[in-house]
CSV table of C-alpha atoms in Angstrom, one decimal:
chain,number,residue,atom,x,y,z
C,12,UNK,CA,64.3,57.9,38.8
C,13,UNK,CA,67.2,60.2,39.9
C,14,UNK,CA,65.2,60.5,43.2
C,15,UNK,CA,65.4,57.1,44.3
C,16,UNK,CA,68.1,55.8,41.9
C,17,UNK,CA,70.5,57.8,41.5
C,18,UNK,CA,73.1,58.1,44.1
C,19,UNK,CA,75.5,61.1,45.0
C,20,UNK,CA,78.6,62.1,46.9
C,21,UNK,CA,76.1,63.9,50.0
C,22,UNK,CA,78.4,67.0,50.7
C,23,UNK,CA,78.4,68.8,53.8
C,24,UNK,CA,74.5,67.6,54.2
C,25,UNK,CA,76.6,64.3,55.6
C,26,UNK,CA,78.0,66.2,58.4
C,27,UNK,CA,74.7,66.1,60.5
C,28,UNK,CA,76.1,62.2,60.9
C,29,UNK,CA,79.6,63.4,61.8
C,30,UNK,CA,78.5,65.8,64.2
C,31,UNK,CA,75.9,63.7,66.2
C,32,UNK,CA,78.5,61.3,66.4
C,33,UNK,CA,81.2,63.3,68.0
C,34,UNK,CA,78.6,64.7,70.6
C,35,UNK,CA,77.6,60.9,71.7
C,36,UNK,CA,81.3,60.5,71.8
C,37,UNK,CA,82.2,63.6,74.0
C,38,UNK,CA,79.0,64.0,76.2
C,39,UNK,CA,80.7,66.7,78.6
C,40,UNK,CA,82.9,68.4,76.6
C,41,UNK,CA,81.3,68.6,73.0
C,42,UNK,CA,79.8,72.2,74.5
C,43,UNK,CA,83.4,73.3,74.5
C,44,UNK,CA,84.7,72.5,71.3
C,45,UNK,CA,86.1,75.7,69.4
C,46,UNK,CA,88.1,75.7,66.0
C,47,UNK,CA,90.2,78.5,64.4
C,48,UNK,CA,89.3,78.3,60.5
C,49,UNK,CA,91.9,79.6,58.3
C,50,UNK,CA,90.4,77.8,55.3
C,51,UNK,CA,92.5,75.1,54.7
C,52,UNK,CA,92.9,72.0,57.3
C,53,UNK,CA,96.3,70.5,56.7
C,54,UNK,CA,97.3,66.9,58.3
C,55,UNK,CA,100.6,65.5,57.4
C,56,UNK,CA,100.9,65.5,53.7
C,57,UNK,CA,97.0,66.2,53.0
C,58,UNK,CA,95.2,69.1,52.4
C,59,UNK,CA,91.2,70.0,52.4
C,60,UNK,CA,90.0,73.3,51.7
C,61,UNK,CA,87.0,74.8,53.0
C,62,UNK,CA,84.5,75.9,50.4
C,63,UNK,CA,86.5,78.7,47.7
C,64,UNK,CA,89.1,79.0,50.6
C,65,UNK,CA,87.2,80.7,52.8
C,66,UNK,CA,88.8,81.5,56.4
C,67,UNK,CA,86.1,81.6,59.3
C,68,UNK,CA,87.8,82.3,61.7
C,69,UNK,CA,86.9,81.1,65.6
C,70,UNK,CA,84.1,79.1,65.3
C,71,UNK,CA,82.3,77.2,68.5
C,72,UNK,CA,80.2,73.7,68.0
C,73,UNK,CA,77.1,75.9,66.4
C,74,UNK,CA,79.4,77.7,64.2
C,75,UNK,CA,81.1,74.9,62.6
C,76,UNK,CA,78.1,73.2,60.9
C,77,UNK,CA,76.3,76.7,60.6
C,78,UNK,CA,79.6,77.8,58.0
C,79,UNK,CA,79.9,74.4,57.1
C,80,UNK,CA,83.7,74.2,58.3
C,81,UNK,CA,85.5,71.4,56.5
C,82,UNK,CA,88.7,71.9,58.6
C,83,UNK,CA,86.3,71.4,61.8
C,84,UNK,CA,84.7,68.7,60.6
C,85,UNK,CA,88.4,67.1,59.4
C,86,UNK,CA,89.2,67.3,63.0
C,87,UNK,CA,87.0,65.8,64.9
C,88,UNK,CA,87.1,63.1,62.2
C,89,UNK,CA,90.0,62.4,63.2
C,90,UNK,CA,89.1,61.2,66.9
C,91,UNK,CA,85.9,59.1,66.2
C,92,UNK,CA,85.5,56.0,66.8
C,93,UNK,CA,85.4,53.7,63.0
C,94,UNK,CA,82.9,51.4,64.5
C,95,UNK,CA,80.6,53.6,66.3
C,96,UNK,CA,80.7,55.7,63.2
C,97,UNK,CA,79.9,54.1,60.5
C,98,UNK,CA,76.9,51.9,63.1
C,99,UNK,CA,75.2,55.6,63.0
C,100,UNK,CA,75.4,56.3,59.2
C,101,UNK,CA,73.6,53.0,59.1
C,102,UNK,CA,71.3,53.6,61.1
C,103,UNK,CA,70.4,56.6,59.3
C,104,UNK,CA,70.2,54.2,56.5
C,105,UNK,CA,73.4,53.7,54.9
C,106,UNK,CA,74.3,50.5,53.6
C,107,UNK,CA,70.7,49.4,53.8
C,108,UNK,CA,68.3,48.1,51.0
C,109,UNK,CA,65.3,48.0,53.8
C,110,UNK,CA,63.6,45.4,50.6
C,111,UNK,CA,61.5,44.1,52.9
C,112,UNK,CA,59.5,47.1,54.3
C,113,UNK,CA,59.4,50.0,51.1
C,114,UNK,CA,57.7,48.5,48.2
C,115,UNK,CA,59.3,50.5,45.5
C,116,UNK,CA,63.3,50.0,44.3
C,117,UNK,CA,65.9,52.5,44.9
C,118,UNK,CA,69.5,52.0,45.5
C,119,UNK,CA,71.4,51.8,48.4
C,120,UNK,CA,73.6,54.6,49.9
C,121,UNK,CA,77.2,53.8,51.1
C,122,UNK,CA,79.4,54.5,53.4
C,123,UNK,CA,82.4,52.5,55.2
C,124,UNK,CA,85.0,54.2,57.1
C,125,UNK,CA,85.3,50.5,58.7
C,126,UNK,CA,87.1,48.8,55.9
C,127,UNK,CA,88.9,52.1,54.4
C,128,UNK,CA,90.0,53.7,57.9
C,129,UNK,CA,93.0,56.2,57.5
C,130,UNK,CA,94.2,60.0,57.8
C,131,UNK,CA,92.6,60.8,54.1
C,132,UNK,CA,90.1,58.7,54.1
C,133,UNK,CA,88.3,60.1,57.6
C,134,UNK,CA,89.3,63.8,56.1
C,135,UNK,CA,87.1,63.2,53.1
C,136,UNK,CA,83.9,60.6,54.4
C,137,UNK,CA,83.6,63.2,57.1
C,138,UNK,CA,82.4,66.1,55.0
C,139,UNK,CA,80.4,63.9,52.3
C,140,UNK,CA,83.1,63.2,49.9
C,141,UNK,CA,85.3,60.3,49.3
C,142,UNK,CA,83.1,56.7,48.4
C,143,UNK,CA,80.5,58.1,50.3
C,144,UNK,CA,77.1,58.1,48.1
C,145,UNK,CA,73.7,58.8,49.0
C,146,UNK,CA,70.3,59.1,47.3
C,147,UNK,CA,68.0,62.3,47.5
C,148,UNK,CA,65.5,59.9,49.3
C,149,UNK,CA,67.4,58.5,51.8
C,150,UNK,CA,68.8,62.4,52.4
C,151,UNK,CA,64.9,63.6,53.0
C,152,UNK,CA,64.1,60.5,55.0
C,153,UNK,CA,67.2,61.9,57.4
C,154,UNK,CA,66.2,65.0,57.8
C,155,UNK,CA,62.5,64.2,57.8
C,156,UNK,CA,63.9,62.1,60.8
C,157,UNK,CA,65.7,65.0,62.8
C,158,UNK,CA,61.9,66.5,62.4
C,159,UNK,CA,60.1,63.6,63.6
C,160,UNK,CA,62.2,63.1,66.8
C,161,UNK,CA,64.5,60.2,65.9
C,162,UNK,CA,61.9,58.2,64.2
C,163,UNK,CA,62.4,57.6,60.3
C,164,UNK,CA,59.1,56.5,58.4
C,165,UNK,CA,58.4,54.4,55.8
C,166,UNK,CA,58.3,55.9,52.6
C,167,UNK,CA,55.4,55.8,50.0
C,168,UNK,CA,54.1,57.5,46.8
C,169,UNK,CA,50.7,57.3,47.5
C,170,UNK,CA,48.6,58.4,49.7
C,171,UNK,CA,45.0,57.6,48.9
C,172,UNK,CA,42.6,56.1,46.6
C,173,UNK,CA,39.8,56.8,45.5
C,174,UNK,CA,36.5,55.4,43.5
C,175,UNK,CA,34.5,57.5,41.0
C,176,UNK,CA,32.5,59.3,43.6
C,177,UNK,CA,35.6,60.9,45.1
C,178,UNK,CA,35.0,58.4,48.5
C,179,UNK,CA,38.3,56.9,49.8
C,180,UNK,CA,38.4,53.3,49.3
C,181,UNK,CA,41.9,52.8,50.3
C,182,UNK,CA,43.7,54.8,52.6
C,183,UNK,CA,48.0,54.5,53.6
C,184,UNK,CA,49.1,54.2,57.3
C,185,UNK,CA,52.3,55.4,57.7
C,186,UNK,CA,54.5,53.2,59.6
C,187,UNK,CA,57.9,53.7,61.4
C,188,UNK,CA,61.0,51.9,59.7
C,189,UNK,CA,63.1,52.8,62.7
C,190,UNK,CA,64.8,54.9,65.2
C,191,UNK,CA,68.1,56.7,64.2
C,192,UNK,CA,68.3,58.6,67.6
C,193,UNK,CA,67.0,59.8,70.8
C,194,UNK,CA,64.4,62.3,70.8
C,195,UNK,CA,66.8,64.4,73.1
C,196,UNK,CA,69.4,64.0,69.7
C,197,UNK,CA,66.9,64.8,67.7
C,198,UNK,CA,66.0,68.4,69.6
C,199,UNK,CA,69.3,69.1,69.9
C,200,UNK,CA,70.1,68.6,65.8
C,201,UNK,CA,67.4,70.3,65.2
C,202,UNK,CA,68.8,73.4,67.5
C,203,UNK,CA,71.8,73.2,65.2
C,204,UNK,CA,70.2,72.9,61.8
C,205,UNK,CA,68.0,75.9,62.8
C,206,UNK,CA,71.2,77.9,63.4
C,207,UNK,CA,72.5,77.0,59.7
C,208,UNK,CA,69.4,78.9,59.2
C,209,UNK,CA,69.1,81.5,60.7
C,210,UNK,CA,72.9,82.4,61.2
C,211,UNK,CA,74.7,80.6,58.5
C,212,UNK,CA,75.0,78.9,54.9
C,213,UNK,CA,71.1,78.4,54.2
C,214,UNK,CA,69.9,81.2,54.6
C,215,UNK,CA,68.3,81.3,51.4
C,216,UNK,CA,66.6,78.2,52.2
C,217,UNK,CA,64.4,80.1,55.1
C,218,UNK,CA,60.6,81.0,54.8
C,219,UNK,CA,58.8,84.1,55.9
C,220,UNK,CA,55.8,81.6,56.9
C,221,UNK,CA,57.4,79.0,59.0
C,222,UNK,CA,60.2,77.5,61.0
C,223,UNK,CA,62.5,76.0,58.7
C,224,UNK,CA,66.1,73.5,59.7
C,225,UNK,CA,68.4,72.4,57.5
C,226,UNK,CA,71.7,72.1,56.0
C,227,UNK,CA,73.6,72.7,52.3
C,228,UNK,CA,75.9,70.7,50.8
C,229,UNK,CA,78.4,71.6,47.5
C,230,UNK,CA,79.5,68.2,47.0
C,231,UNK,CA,82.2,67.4,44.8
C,232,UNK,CA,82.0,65.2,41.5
C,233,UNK,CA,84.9,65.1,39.9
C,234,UNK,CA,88.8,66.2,40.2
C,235,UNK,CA,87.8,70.0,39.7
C,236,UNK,CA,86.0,72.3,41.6
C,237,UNK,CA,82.6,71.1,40.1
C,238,UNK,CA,79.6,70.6,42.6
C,239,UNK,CA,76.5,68.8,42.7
C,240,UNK,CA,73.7,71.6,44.8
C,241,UNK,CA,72.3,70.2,48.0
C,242,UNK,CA,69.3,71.6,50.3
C,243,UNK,CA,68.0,69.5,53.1
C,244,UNK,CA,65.3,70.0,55.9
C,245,UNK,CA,62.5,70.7,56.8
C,246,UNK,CA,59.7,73.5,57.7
C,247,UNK,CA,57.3,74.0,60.3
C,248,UNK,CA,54.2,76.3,61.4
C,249,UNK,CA,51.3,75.6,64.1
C,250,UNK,CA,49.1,73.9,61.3
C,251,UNK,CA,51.4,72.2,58.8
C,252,UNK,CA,54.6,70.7,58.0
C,253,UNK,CA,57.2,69.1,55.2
C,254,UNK,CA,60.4,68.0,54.8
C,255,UNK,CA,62.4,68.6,51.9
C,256,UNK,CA,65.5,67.6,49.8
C,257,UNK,CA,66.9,69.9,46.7
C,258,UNK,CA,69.6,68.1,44.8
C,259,UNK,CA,70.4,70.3,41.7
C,260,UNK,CA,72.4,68.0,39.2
C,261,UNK,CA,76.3,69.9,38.3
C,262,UNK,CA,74.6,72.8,40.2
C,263,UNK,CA,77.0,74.5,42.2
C,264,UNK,CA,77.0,76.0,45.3
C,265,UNK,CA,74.1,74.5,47.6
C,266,UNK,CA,73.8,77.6,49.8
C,267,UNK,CA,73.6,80.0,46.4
C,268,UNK,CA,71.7,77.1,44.0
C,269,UNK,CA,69.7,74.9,46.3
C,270,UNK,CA,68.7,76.9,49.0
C,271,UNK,CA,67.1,79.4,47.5
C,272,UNK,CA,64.7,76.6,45.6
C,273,UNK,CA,64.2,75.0,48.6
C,274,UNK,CA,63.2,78.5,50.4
C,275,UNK,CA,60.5,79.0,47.3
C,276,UNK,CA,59.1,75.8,48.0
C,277,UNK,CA,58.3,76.8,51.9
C,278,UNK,CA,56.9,80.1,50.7
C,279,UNK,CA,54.8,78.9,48.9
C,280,UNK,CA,53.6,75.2,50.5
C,281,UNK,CA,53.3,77.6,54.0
C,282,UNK,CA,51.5,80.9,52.5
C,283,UNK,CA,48.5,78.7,50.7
């Protein structure tokens, strides 16, 4: 089950985690932050492009997650605290089997910027890449998260039972797991993921029917330009909502691949 078993380098869909943790790091200032995007970030010896090269010029704090700026996010990596850092990707699940409280197997996502601290290392874990690896469940119960205040849930696959007369016999409560932020985080990811909407790389992921967040992610396989397709997030209207994750295998581009399947799925969960 790719879904639950099959783990990933996340991408820029990661960078949600990188941001939140530079704005609980810089509580006054993090409003101010501005970067000059020439597409390519250059420290010491290393190099990162941003996504085919692509300059973006002046970006502010919305901007740099809305163009999904590597150079930006290499940057602040570079003043976060290891510690802190990687304490927030676990909270959001990393490096957690959480055996005890979901009743199916899947594996467990990774990341440690504590044991493999340095210059490359933080350039690459900071936009998804490196040893980072996540699955496409533990990416939807993030986002799902975002939309849900702070509060991840317990997933399940079922959601009722019932006996030959079509009566329920057996109903599923959902339960919490835990809290991965403040609801005051939450709102204010969820301010940026709606700009990567509206004003930036998933566009395509948008719905005529509802208020849809979220983020893409082109992540990186192998020593060539070849990308696994991410879509995360979530859609909203006054009567329903649903959180997804796209995760299109050797895809390409998430913005160009997954967005747009992501976008059909909103259409057409929102219009019925």
């Amino acid at each position: 089950n790719h879904a639950t078993q099959g783990t990933y380098p996340p991408g820029s869909t990661f960078k949600l985690i990188t941001l939140l943790e530079y704005i609980r790091e810089n509580p006054d200032t993090w409003q101010d932050f501005h970067y000059t995007c020439t597409g390519t970030y250059t420290n010491g010896d290393y190099v990162v492009n941003c996504h085919d090269g692509v300059a973006h010029g002046e970006l502010d704090i919305y901007g740099i997650l809305g163009m999904s700026c590597n150079g930006a996010f290499d940057t602040i990596a570079q003043t976060l605290n290891s510690t802190k850092w990687q304490k927030l990707a676990e909270d959001f699940g990393y490096n957690k089997s959480d055996r005890s409280q979901v009743d199916f197997p899947y594996k467990k996502s990774h990341f440690d910027i504590v044991s493999d601290d340095g210059v490359w290392s933080r350039m690459q874990l900071a936009i998804g890449q490196g040893t980072t690896t996540v699955t496409p469940l533990l990416n939807l119960m993030m986002y799902a998260a975002i939309a849900n205040d702070g509060v991840m849930m317990t997933p399940y696959l079922v959601d009722h039972y019932l006996d030959a007369d079509g009566n329920v016999v057996e109903q599923t409560k959902p339960k919490a797991l835990r809290s991965v932020c403040t609801k005051a985080e939450a709102e204010l990811m969820d301010e940026f993921l709606t700009y990567v909407i509206t004003n930036g790389t998933a566009a395509a992921g948008g719905s005529q029917y509802a208020r849809v967040s979220g983020k893409t992610g082109s992540a990186q396989y192998d020593s060539t330009k070849n990308y696994h397709a991410w879509f995360c997030g979530y859609g909203t209207n006054d009567v329903s909502e649903i959180a997804v994750c796209v995760m299109i295998e050797k895809g390409g581009a998430g913005g160009i691949v997954a967005a747009p399947v992501a976008g059909q799925i909103f259409d057409y969960y929102f219009s019925r």
